[in-house]
Amino acid sequence: MSRHPTRILRATAALLLSLLSGCVKKSEYDALQVENQTLQTRVDQTNHLLVQSQADLSAVQVQMQQYLTVQTQLQKTQLELKQSQDEFAALKTRFEQFRTQRRSAMVGKKFPLLSLDDGKSLRLAEITAVSADEVSIRHADGAIKVALANTNPDLRWEACYDPVEARDKARERSLTAAREPGGLPAPGKGPAAEGAAPMPGPGAVAPARNVVEILRTQLAAQRKQLNTEYEALAAKNPSGLRGAEWNSTRPEASPLLNTLSASRAVLGISRLQVQRNAILATLQQLRDLDPSAR
């Protein structure tokens, strides 16, 4: 009895299989298989593109974060720069006020004997005016104006002498004089009469050759004075200046005055540097007329 239903089930299954195999053609089944494989490939490719896009998005997010960090740092730096500029402007204003007070305090100062860099000595000298580039002096034999660059280290120090400021002031004065009736200053007057570099131009009295000779003489006197000041300083501070390299031929080029690493914490170095600046200003004026000058 139990075997009979089993035979019936087997027969039924075989009948169904035969019916199914007869409903779907093999070619259609193969086509469905190919289409299924194609779709699966597209799904795989899409998944790969999705993963790549997610990686690209993460990279962009990192770059955006870096950009925001840099932008924040830039804003901070700009703020610090603005604060530094404001502090520098305030410091510059204070220095200009200090410099003006120093020069005003020099007016009326008297010297029994005032020696200048060019070797000239003025008896019973009294300062009557001080500007950025020159000083007016009344003395026993009259009154003169002397370029600050040609006075002496002490006066340049007191007047806070700056070669750049002096050059700009001299140029401004020259332009103003040229616009006024009468043009250039008369011979024998003004800073040129005291050994300062004259401003060549139409109608200038001294030819270029004479100007060059004046500048060469001035440069030699300034270099001699700087060497003398250095020797005096070295005698006072033998330990502080031991091993310092000094160029007596061109003292303004000495490393002691031109590099921070070579400069020593010795009182008086800044005075030498002021003289160095005066020499460089004269040398620049000389090179403007004679490029081969050294």
PDB file of C-alpha atoms in Angstrom:
ATOM      1  CA  MET A   1       0.000   0.000   0.000  1.00  0.00           C
ATOM      2  CA  SER A   2       2.799   2.509   0.812  1.00  0.00           C
ATOM      3  CA  ARG A   3       4.681   1.992  -2.454  1.00  0.00           C
ATOM      4  CA  HIS A   4       1.807   2.902  -4.632  1.00  0.00           C
ATOM      5  CA  PRO A   5       1.616   6.634  -3.697  1.00  0.00           C
ATOM      6  CA  THR A   6       5.357   6.933  -4.241  1.00  0.00           C
ATOM      7  CA  ARG A   7       5.031   5.683  -7.755  1.00  0.00           C
ATOM      8  CA  ILE A   8       2.268   8.167  -8.321  1.00  0.00           C
ATOM      9  CA  LEU A   9       4.442  11.094  -7.049  1.00  0.00           C
ATOM     10  CA  ARG A  10       7.372  10.095  -9.221  1.00  0.00           C
ATOM     11  CA  ALA A  11       5.188   9.870 -12.241  1.00  0.00           C
ATOM     12  CA  THR A  12       3.692  13.260 -11.471  1.00  0.00           C
ATOM     13  CA  ALA A  13       7.156  14.907 -11.129  1.00  0.00           C
ATOM     14  CA  ALA A  14       8.326  13.432 -14.382  1.00  0.00           C
ATOM     15  CA  LEU A  15       5.209  14.688 -16.076  1.00  0.00           C
ATOM     16  CA  LEU A  16       5.749  18.231 -14.725  1.00  0.00           C
ATOM     17  CA  LEU A  17       9.387  18.274 -15.846  1.00  0.00           C
ATOM     18  CA  SER A  18       8.421  17.212 -19.264  1.00  0.00           C
ATOM     19  CA  LEU A  19       5.777  19.889 -19.386  1.00  0.00           C
ATOM     20  CA  LEU A  20       8.226  22.623 -18.224  1.00  0.00           C
ATOM     21  CA  SER A  21      10.901  21.567 -20.660  1.00  0.00           C
ATOM     22  CA  GLY A  22       8.408  21.783 -23.332  1.00  0.00           C
ATOM     23  CA  CYS A  23       7.284  25.382 -22.343  1.00  0.00           C
ATOM     24  CA  VAL A  24      10.782  27.247 -22.494  1.00  0.00           C
ATOM     25  CA  LYS A  25      13.054  26.985 -25.469  1.00  0.00           C
ATOM     26  CA  LYS A  26      16.781  26.487 -24.857  1.00  0.00           C
ATOM     27  CA  SER A  27      17.726  29.529 -26.957  1.00  0.00           C
ATOM     28  CA  GLU A  28      15.517  31.786 -24.875  1.00  0.00           C
ATOM     29  CA  TYR A  29      16.995  30.378 -21.696  1.00  0.00           C
ATOM     30  CA  ASP A  30      20.558  31.062 -22.935  1.00  0.00           C
ATOM     31  CA  ALA A  31      19.589  34.635 -23.865  1.00  0.00           C
ATOM     32  CA  LEU A  32      18.189  35.179 -20.385  1.00  0.00           C
ATOM     33  CA  GLN A  33      21.412  33.867 -18.932  1.00  0.00           C
ATOM     34  CA  VAL A  34      23.520  36.272 -21.048  1.00  0.00           C
ATOM     35  CA  GLU A  35      21.301  39.210 -20.110  1.00  0.00           C
ATOM     36  CA  ASN A  36      21.535  38.254 -16.454  1.00  0.00           C
ATOM     37  CA  GLN A  37      25.357  38.165 -16.667  1.00  0.00           C
ATOM     38  CA  THR A  38      25.387  41.569 -18.420  1.00  0.00           C
ATOM     39  CA  LEU A  39      23.209  43.078 -15.736  1.00  0.00           C
ATOM     40  CA  GLN A  40      25.406  41.599 -13.038  1.00  0.00           C
ATOM     41  CA  THR A  41      28.494  43.130 -14.695  1.00  0.00           C
ATOM     42  CA  ARG A  42      26.796  46.525 -14.791  1.00  0.00           C
ATOM     43  CA  VAL A  43      25.892  46.200 -11.129  1.00  0.00           C
ATOM     44  CA  ASP A  44      29.530  45.406 -10.293  1.00  0.00           C
ATOM     45  CA  GLN A  45      30.765  48.388 -12.318  1.00  0.00           C
ATOM     46  CA  THR A  46      28.235  50.679 -10.648  1.00  0.00           C
ATOM     47  CA  ASN A  47      29.307  49.468  -7.238  1.00  0.00           C
ATOM     48  CA  HIS A  48      32.941  50.151  -8.172  1.00  0.00           C
ATOM     49  CA  LEU A  49      32.073  53.671  -9.369  1.00  0.00           C
ATOM     50  CA  LEU A  50      30.143  54.261  -6.156  1.00  0.00           C
ATOM     51  CA  VAL A  51      33.143  53.238  -4.044  1.00  0.00           C
ATOM     52  CA  GLN A  52      35.447  55.480  -6.139  1.00  0.00           C
ATOM     53  CA  SER A  53      33.028  58.404  -5.843  1.00  0.00           C
ATOM     54  CA  GLN A  54      32.890  57.972  -2.083  1.00  0.00           C
ATOM     55  CA  ALA A  55      36.701  58.016  -1.951  1.00  0.00           C
ATOM     56  CA  ASP A  56      36.800  61.169  -4.127  1.00  0.00           C
ATOM     57  CA  LEU A  57      34.202  62.793  -1.890  1.00  0.00           C
ATOM     58  CA  SER A  58      36.284  62.000   1.190  1.00  0.00           C
ATOM     59  CA  ALA A  59      39.368  63.530  -0.477  1.00  0.00           C
ATOM     60  CA  VAL A  60      37.407  66.670  -1.379  1.00  0.00           C
ATOM     61  CA  GLN A  61      36.142  66.926   2.192  1.00  0.00           C
ATOM     62  CA  VAL A  62      39.725  66.670   3.482  1.00  0.00           C
ATOM     63  CA  GLN A  63      40.854  69.376   1.029  1.00  0.00           C
ATOM     64  CA  MET A  64      37.946  71.565   2.070  1.00  0.00           C
ATOM     65  CA  GLN A  65      38.922  71.164   5.705  1.00  0.00           C
ATOM     66  CA  GLN A  66      42.519  72.051   4.847  1.00  0.00           C
ATOM     67  CA  TYR A  67      41.291  75.087   2.913  1.00  0.00           C
ATOM     68  CA  LEU A  68      39.224  76.241   5.897  1.00  0.00           C
ATOM     69  CA  THR A  69      42.253  75.772   8.165  1.00  0.00           C
ATOM     70  CA  VAL A  70      44.473  77.778   5.803  1.00  0.00           C
ATOM     71  CA  GLN A  71      41.807  80.464   5.464  1.00  0.00           C
ATOM     72  CA  THR A  72      41.565  80.753   9.248  1.00  0.00           C
ATOM     73  CA  GLN A  73      45.354  80.967   9.528  1.00  0.00           C
ATOM     74  CA  LEU A  74      45.449  83.604   6.787  1.00  0.00           C
ATOM     75  CA  GLN A  75      42.869  85.717   8.573  1.00  0.00           C
ATOM     76  CA  LYS A  76      44.866  85.401  11.781  1.00  0.00           C
ATOM     77  CA  THR A  77      48.082  86.377   9.983  1.00  0.00           C
ATOM     78  CA  GLN A  78      46.387  89.347   8.325  1.00  0.00           C
ATOM     79  CA  LEU A  79      45.167  90.513  11.725  1.00  0.00           C
ATOM     80  CA  GLU A  80      48.659  90.147  13.195  1.00  0.00           C
ATOM     81  CA  LEU A  81      50.111  92.016  10.195  1.00  0.00           C
ATOM     82  CA  LYS A  82      47.620  94.857  10.687  1.00  0.00           C
ATOM     83  CA  GLN A  83      48.526  95.047  14.372  1.00  0.00           C
ATOM     84  CA  SER A  84      52.238  95.065  13.512  1.00  0.00           C
ATOM     85  CA  GLN A  85      51.716  97.807  10.937  1.00  0.00           C
ATOM     86  CA  ASP A  86      49.811  99.895  13.471  1.00  0.00           C
ATOM     87  CA  GLU A  87      52.526  99.353  16.065  1.00  0.00           C
ATOM     88  CA  PHE A  88      55.214 100.246  13.520  1.00  0.00           C
ATOM     89  CA  ALA A  89      53.353 103.408  12.508  1.00  0.00           C
ATOM     90  CA  ALA A  90      53.018 104.424  16.162  1.00  0.00           C
ATOM     91  CA  LEU A  91      56.701 103.648  16.802  1.00  0.00           C
ATOM     92  CA  LYS A  92      57.720 105.622  13.707  1.00  0.00           C
ATOM     93  CA  THR A  93      55.676 108.609  14.895  1.00  0.00           C
ATOM     94  CA  ARG A  94      57.298 108.420  18.325  1.00  0.00           C
ATOM     95  CA  PHE A  95      60.763 108.185  16.749  1.00  0.00           C
ATOM     96  CA  GLU A  96      60.105 111.189  14.497  1.00  0.00           C
ATOM     97  CA  GLN A  97      58.988 113.173  17.541  1.00  0.00           C
ATOM     98  CA  PHE A  98      62.088 112.034  19.437  1.00  0.00           C
ATOM     99  CA  ARG A  99      64.318 112.957  16.478  1.00  0.00           C
ATOM    100  CA  THR A 100      62.730 116.397  16.204  1.00  0.00           C
ATOM    101  CA  GLN A 101      63.258 116.983  19.919  1.00  0.00           C
ATOM    102  CA  ARG A 102      66.904 115.869  19.665  1.00  0.00           C
ATOM    103  CA  ARG A 103      67.564 118.276  16.816  1.00  0.00           C
ATOM    104  CA  SER A 104      65.751 121.119  18.548  1.00  0.00           C
ATOM    105  CA  ALA A 105      67.819 120.501  21.681  1.00  0.00           C
ATOM    106  CA  MET A 106      71.020 120.871  19.637  1.00  0.00           C
ATOM    107  CA  VAL A 107      70.178 124.469  18.721  1.00  0.00           C
ATOM    108  CA  GLY A 108      72.179 126.830  20.923  1.00  0.00           C
ATOM    109  CA  LYS A 109      74.809 124.237  21.805  1.00  0.00           C
ATOM    110  CA  LYS A 110      78.265 125.820  21.918  1.00  0.00           C
ATOM    111  CA  PHE A 111      81.746 124.427  21.303  1.00  0.00           C
ATOM    112  CA  PRO A 112      85.039 126.153  22.090  1.00  0.00           C
ATOM    113  CA  LEU A 113      86.455 124.284  19.101  1.00  0.00           C
ATOM    114  CA  LEU A 114      84.376 122.198  16.691  1.00  0.00           C
ATOM    115  CA  SER A 115      86.262 119.811  14.393  1.00  0.00           C
ATOM    116  CA  LEU A 116      84.701 118.557  11.147  1.00  0.00           C
ATOM    117  CA  ASP A 117      85.449 115.415   9.158  1.00  0.00           C
ATOM    118  CA  ASP A 118      87.238 117.380   6.431  1.00  0.00           C
ATOM    119  CA  GLY A 119      89.799 118.622   8.950  1.00  0.00           C
ATOM    120  CA  LYS A 120      88.326 122.095   9.332  1.00  0.00           C
ATOM    121  CA  SER A 121      88.082 123.476  12.875  1.00  0.00           C
ATOM    122  CA  LEU A 122      85.613 126.188  13.907  1.00  0.00           C
ATOM    123  CA  ARG A 123      86.401 128.360  16.930  1.00  0.00           C
ATOM    124  CA  LEU A 124      83.638 129.486  19.312  1.00  0.00           C
ATOM    125  CA  ALA A 125      81.067 127.521  17.314  1.00  0.00           C
ATOM    126  CA  GLU A 126      77.358 127.603  18.080  1.00  0.00           C
ATOM    127  CA  ILE A 127      74.664 125.559  16.371  1.00  0.00           C
ATOM    128  CA  THR A 128      71.842 127.770  15.133  1.00  0.00           C
ATOM    129  CA  ALA A 129      69.722 125.265  13.142  1.00  0.00           C
ATOM    130  CA  VAL A 130      69.582 121.535  12.395  1.00  0.00           C
ATOM    131  CA  SER A 131      67.692 119.765   9.601  1.00  0.00           C
ATOM    132  CA  ALA A 132      67.723 116.269   8.140  1.00  0.00           C
ATOM    133  CA  ASP A 133      70.745 116.926   5.928  1.00  0.00           C
ATOM    134  CA  GLU A 134      72.585 119.986   7.199  1.00  0.00           C
ATOM    135  CA  VAL A 135      73.459 122.050  10.255  1.00  0.00           C
ATOM    136  CA  SER A 136      73.879 125.828  10.487  1.00  0.00           C
ATOM    137  CA  ILE A 137      76.805 126.983  12.606  1.00  0.00           C
ATOM    138  CA  ARG A 138      77.843 130.436  13.765  1.00  0.00           C
ATOM    139  CA  HIS A 139      81.532 130.703  14.672  1.00  0.00           C
ATOM    140  CA  ALA A 140      84.281 133.226  15.340  1.00  0.00           C
ATOM    141  CA  ASP A 141      84.910 133.857  11.646  1.00  0.00           C
ATOM    142  CA  GLY A 142      81.300 133.979  10.417  1.00  0.00           C
ATOM    143  CA  ALA A 143      78.494 131.529   9.780  1.00  0.00           C
ATOM    144  CA  ILE A 144      78.225 128.456   7.530  1.00  0.00           C
ATOM    145  CA  LYS A 145      75.983 125.547   6.669  1.00  0.00           C
ATOM    146  CA  VAL A 146      77.549 122.107   6.742  1.00  0.00           C
ATOM    147  CA  ALA A 147      76.098 118.849   5.448  1.00  0.00           C
ATOM    148  CA  LEU A 148      75.491 116.542   8.411  1.00  0.00           C
ATOM    149  CA  ALA A 149      77.401 113.830   6.570  1.00  0.00           C
ATOM    150  CA  ASN A 150      80.509 116.048   6.772  1.00  0.00           C
ATOM    151  CA  THR A 151      80.275 117.191  10.403  1.00  0.00           C
ATOM    152  CA  ASN A 152      81.580 114.606  12.865  1.00  0.00           C
ATOM    153  CA  PRO A 153      80.326 111.378  14.477  1.00  0.00           C
ATOM    154  CA  ASP A 154      79.087 113.092  17.635  1.00  0.00           C
ATOM    155  CA  LEU A 155      76.925 115.611  15.790  1.00  0.00           C
ATOM    156  CA  ARG A 156      75.553 112.937  13.459  1.00  0.00           C
ATOM    157  CA  TRP A 157      74.716 110.816  16.478  1.00  0.00           C
ATOM    158  CA  GLU A 158      72.930 113.636  18.271  1.00  0.00           C
ATOM    159  CA  ALA A 159      70.993 114.599  15.137  1.00  0.00           C
ATOM    160  CA  CYS A 160      69.910 110.979  14.453  1.00  0.00           C
ATOM    161  CA  TYR A 161      71.479 111.272  11.012  1.00  0.00           C
ATOM    162  CA  ASP A 162      69.936 109.044   8.347  1.00  0.00           C
ATOM    163  CA  PRO A 163      71.563 109.091   4.870  1.00  0.00           C
ATOM    164  CA  VAL A 164      68.276 108.176   3.161  1.00  0.00           C
ATOM    165  CA  GLU A 165      66.378 110.953   4.925  1.00  0.00           C
ATOM    166  CA  ALA A 166      69.204 113.399   4.163  1.00  0.00           C
ATOM    167  CA  ARG A 167      69.227 112.461   0.481  1.00  0.00           C
ATOM    168  CA  ASP A 168      65.457 112.894   0.201  1.00  0.00           C
ATOM    169  CA  LYS A 169      65.631 116.243   1.996  1.00  0.00           C
ATOM    170  CA  ALA A 170      68.424 117.485  -0.268  1.00  0.00           C
ATOM    171  CA  ARG A 171      66.493 116.417  -3.365  1.00  0.00           C
ATOM    172  CA  GLU A 172      63.359 118.136  -2.093  1.00  0.00           C
ATOM    173  CA  ARG A 173      65.305 121.333  -1.379  1.00  0.00           C
ATOM    174  CA  SER A 174      66.910 121.216  -4.836  1.00  0.00           C
ATOM    175  CA  LEU A 175      63.550 120.806  -6.579  1.00  0.00           C
ATOM    176  CA  THR A 176      62.049 123.634  -4.553  1.00  0.00           C
ATOM    177  CA  ALA A 177      64.979 125.917  -5.401  1.00  0.00           C
ATOM    178  CA  ALA A 178      64.695 125.028  -9.090  1.00  0.00           C
ATOM    179  CA  ARG A 179      61.027 126.054  -9.148  1.00  0.00           C
ATOM    180  CA  GLU A 180      61.727 129.393  -7.476  1.00  0.00           C
ATOM    181  CA  PRO A 181      62.941 132.488  -9.356  1.00  0.00           C
ATOM    182  CA  GLY A 182      66.725 132.392  -9.612  1.00  0.00           C
ATOM    183  CA  GLY A 183      66.913 128.603  -9.940  1.00  0.00           C
ATOM    184  CA  LEU A 184      69.972 126.953  -8.369  1.00  0.00           C
ATOM    185  CA  PRO A 185      71.839 128.378  -5.339  1.00  0.00           C
ATOM    186  CA  ALA A 186      74.628 130.845  -5.964  1.00  0.00           C
ATOM    187  CA  PRO A 187      78.219 129.555  -6.011  1.00  0.00           C
ATOM    188  CA  GLY A 188      79.840 129.260  -2.598  1.00  0.00           C
ATOM    189  CA  LYS A 189      76.561 128.876  -0.717  1.00  0.00           C
ATOM    190  CA  GLY A 190      74.553 125.938   0.495  1.00  0.00           C
ATOM    191  CA  PRO A 191      75.710 122.420   1.358  1.00  0.00           C
ATOM    192  CA  ALA A 192      77.870 122.112  -1.785  1.00  0.00           C
ATOM    193  CA  ALA A 193      80.171 124.844  -0.472  1.00  0.00           C
ATOM    194  CA  GLU A 194      81.013 122.696   2.576  1.00  0.00           C
ATOM    195  CA  GLY A 195      81.954 119.552   0.682  1.00  0.00           C
ATOM    196  CA  ALA A 196      78.482 118.015   0.327  1.00  0.00           C
ATOM    197  CA  ALA A 197      77.572 116.480  -2.983  1.00  0.00           C
ATOM    198  CA  PRO A 198      76.143 119.195  -5.268  1.00  0.00           C
ATOM    199  CA  MET A 199      73.004 118.505  -7.241  1.00  0.00           C
ATOM    200  CA  PRO A 200      74.009 118.722 -10.932  1.00  0.00           C
ATOM    201  CA  GLY A 201      71.540 120.263 -13.317  1.00  0.00           C
ATOM    202  CA  PRO A 202      71.107 122.951 -15.944  1.00  0.00           C
ATOM    203  CA  GLY A 203      73.257 125.957 -15.097  1.00  0.00           C
ATOM    204  CA  ALA A 204      75.288 124.165 -12.422  1.00  0.00           C
ATOM    205  CA  VAL A 205      78.513 126.003 -11.677  1.00  0.00           C
ATOM    206  CA  ALA A 206      80.865 123.105 -10.928  1.00  0.00           C
ATOM    207  CA  PRO A 207      81.506 120.652 -13.793  1.00  0.00           C
ATOM    208  CA  ALA A 208      81.019 116.949 -13.133  1.00  0.00           C
ATOM    209  CA  ARG A 209      84.758 116.349 -12.794  1.00  0.00           C
ATOM    210  CA  ASN A 210      85.010 118.834  -9.926  1.00  0.00           C
ATOM    211  CA  VAL A 211      82.018 117.240  -8.226  1.00  0.00           C
ATOM    212  CA  VAL A 212      83.655 113.807  -8.466  1.00  0.00           C
ATOM    213  CA  GLU A 213      86.865 115.140  -6.937  1.00  0.00           C
ATOM    214  CA  ILE A 214      84.920 116.740  -4.080  1.00  0.00           C
ATOM    215  CA  LEU A 215      83.131 113.478  -3.412  1.00  0.00           C
ATOM    216  CA  ARG A 216      86.371 111.481  -3.543  1.00  0.00           C
ATOM    217  CA  THR A 217      87.969 113.823  -1.008  1.00  0.00           C
ATOM    218  CA  GLN A 218      84.904 113.589   1.204  1.00  0.00           C
ATOM    219  CA  LEU A 219      84.882 109.784   0.953  1.00  0.00           C
ATOM    220  CA  ALA A 220      88.566 109.536   1.887  1.00  0.00           C
ATOM    221  CA  ALA A 221      88.049 111.768   4.925  1.00  0.00           C
ATOM    222  CA  GLN A 222      85.040 109.748   6.086  1.00  0.00           C
ATOM    223  CA  ARG A 223      86.901 106.441   5.724  1.00  0.00           C
ATOM    224  CA  LYS A 224      89.874 107.830   7.621  1.00  0.00           C
ATOM    225  CA  GLN A 225      87.585 109.019  10.407  1.00  0.00           C
ATOM    226  CA  LEU A 226      85.836 105.621  10.595  1.00  0.00           C
ATOM    227  CA  ASN A 227      89.189 103.820  10.850  1.00  0.00           C
ATOM    228  CA  THR A 228      90.259 106.193  13.629  1.00  0.00           C
ATOM    229  CA  GLU A 229      87.006 105.619  15.527  1.00  0.00           C
ATOM    230  CA  TYR A 230      87.362 101.842  15.188  1.00  0.00           C
ATOM    231  CA  GLU A 231      90.949 101.871  16.446  1.00  0.00           C
ATOM    232  CA  ALA A 232      89.886 103.932  19.458  1.00  0.00           C
ATOM    233  CA  LEU A 233      86.981 101.562  20.151  1.00  0.00           C
ATOM    234  CA  ALA A 234      89.204  98.488  19.788  1.00  0.00           C
ATOM    235  CA  ALA A 235      91.672 100.006  22.269  1.00  0.00           C
ATOM    236  CA  LYS A 236      88.856 100.492  24.800  1.00  0.00           C
ATOM    237  CA  ASN A 237      87.329  97.036  24.235  1.00  0.00           C
ATOM    238  CA  PRO A 238      90.164  94.658  23.282  1.00  0.00           C
ATOM    239  CA  SER A 239      88.330  91.567  24.516  1.00  0.00           C
ATOM    240  CA  GLY A 240      85.016  92.500  22.887  1.00  0.00           C
ATOM    241  CA  LEU A 241      86.567  93.075  19.451  1.00  0.00           C
ATOM    242  CA  ARG A 242      89.164  90.320  19.562  1.00  0.00           C
ATOM    243  CA  GLY A 243      89.076  88.419  16.280  1.00  0.00           C
ATOM    244  CA  ALA A 244      86.802  90.960  14.566  1.00  0.00           C
ATOM    245  CA  GLU A 245      87.486  91.290  10.834  1.00  0.00           C
ATOM    246  CA  TRP A 246      88.155  94.898   9.814  1.00  0.00           C
ATOM    247  CA  ASN A 247      88.796  96.227   6.292  1.00  0.00           C
ATOM    248  CA  SER A 248      90.839  99.407   6.683  1.00  0.00           C
ATOM    249  CA  THR A 249      90.788 100.105   2.932  1.00  0.00           C
ATOM    250  CA  ARG A 250      86.995  99.977   2.746  1.00  0.00           C
ATOM    251  CA  PRO A 251      85.936 100.070   6.397  1.00  0.00           C
ATOM    252  CA  GLU A 252      82.273 100.484   5.487  1.00  0.00           C
ATOM    253  CA  ALA A 253      82.364  96.922   4.077  1.00  0.00           C
ATOM    254  CA  SER A 254      83.726  95.369   7.274  1.00  0.00           C
ATOM    255  CA  PRO A 255      81.605  92.395   8.475  1.00  0.00           C
ATOM    256  CA  LEU A 256      81.578  93.886  11.968  1.00  0.00           C
ATOM    257  CA  LEU A 257      79.267  96.648  10.705  1.00  0.00           C
ATOM    258  CA  ASN A 258      77.273  94.741   8.108  1.00  0.00           C
ATOM    259  CA  THR A 259      76.217  91.400   9.591  1.00  0.00           C
ATOM    260  CA  LEU A 260      74.237  90.694  12.734  1.00  0.00           C
ATOM    261  CA  SER A 261      76.345  87.638  13.516  1.00  0.00           C
ATOM    262  CA  ALA A 262      79.554  89.687  13.353  1.00  0.00           C
ATOM    263  CA  SER A 263      78.262  92.617  15.405  1.00  0.00           C
ATOM    264  CA  ARG A 264      79.199  92.437  19.066  1.00  0.00           C
ATOM    265  CA  ALA A 265      77.416  93.812  22.095  1.00  0.00           C
ATOM    266  CA  VAL A 266      80.047  96.539  22.457  1.00  0.00           C
ATOM    267  CA  LEU A 267      79.101 100.086  23.304  1.00  0.00           C
ATOM    268  CA  GLY A 268      80.039 102.255  20.348  1.00  0.00           C
ATOM    269  CA  ILE A 269      79.329  99.866  17.459  1.00  0.00           C
ATOM    270  CA  SER A 270      76.184 101.800  16.576  1.00  0.00           C
ATOM    271  CA  ARG A 271      78.254 104.991  16.256  1.00  0.00           C
ATOM    272  CA  LEU A 272      80.497 103.225  13.756  1.00  0.00           C
ATOM    273  CA  GLN A 273      77.432 102.086  11.849  1.00  0.00           C
ATOM    274  CA  VAL A 274      76.199 105.676  11.588  1.00  0.00           C
ATOM    275  CA  GLN A 275      79.554 106.609  10.038  1.00  0.00           C
ATOM    276  CA  ARG A 276      79.280 103.569   7.761  1.00  0.00           C
ATOM    277  CA  ASN A 277      75.883 104.826   6.547  1.00  0.00           C
ATOM    278  CA  ALA A 278      77.342 108.268   5.828  1.00  0.00           C
ATOM    279  CA  ILE A 279      80.120 106.671   3.761  1.00  0.00           C
ATOM    280  CA  LEU A 280      77.617 104.563   1.813  1.00  0.00           C
ATOM    281  CA  ALA A 281      75.566 107.687   1.037  1.00  0.00           C
ATOM    282  CA  THR A 282      78.658 109.518  -0.265  1.00  0.00           C
ATOM    283  CA  LEU A 283      79.732 106.457  -2.239  1.00  0.00           C
ATOM    284  CA  GLN A 284      76.304 106.194  -3.871  1.00  0.00           C
ATOM    285  CA  GLN A 285      76.437 109.857  -4.910  1.00  0.00           C
ATOM    286  CA  LEU A 286      79.909 109.280  -6.314  1.00  0.00           C
ATOM    287  CA  ARG A 287      78.820 106.191  -8.265  1.00  0.00           C
ATOM    288  CA  ASP A 288      75.934 108.119  -9.774  1.00  0.00           C
ATOM    289  CA  LEU A 289      78.560 110.297 -11.470  1.00  0.00           C
ATOM    290  CA  ASP A 290      81.333 107.719 -11.831  1.00  0.00           C
ATOM    291  CA  PRO A 291      80.047 104.092 -11.912  1.00  0.00           C
ATOM    292  CA  SER A 292      83.617 102.785 -11.549  1.00  0.00           C
ATOM    293  CA  ALA A 293      84.063 104.444  -8.143  1.00  0.00           C
ATOM    294  CA  ARG A 294      84.833 102.119  -5.246  1.00  0.00           C
TER     295      ARG A 294
END
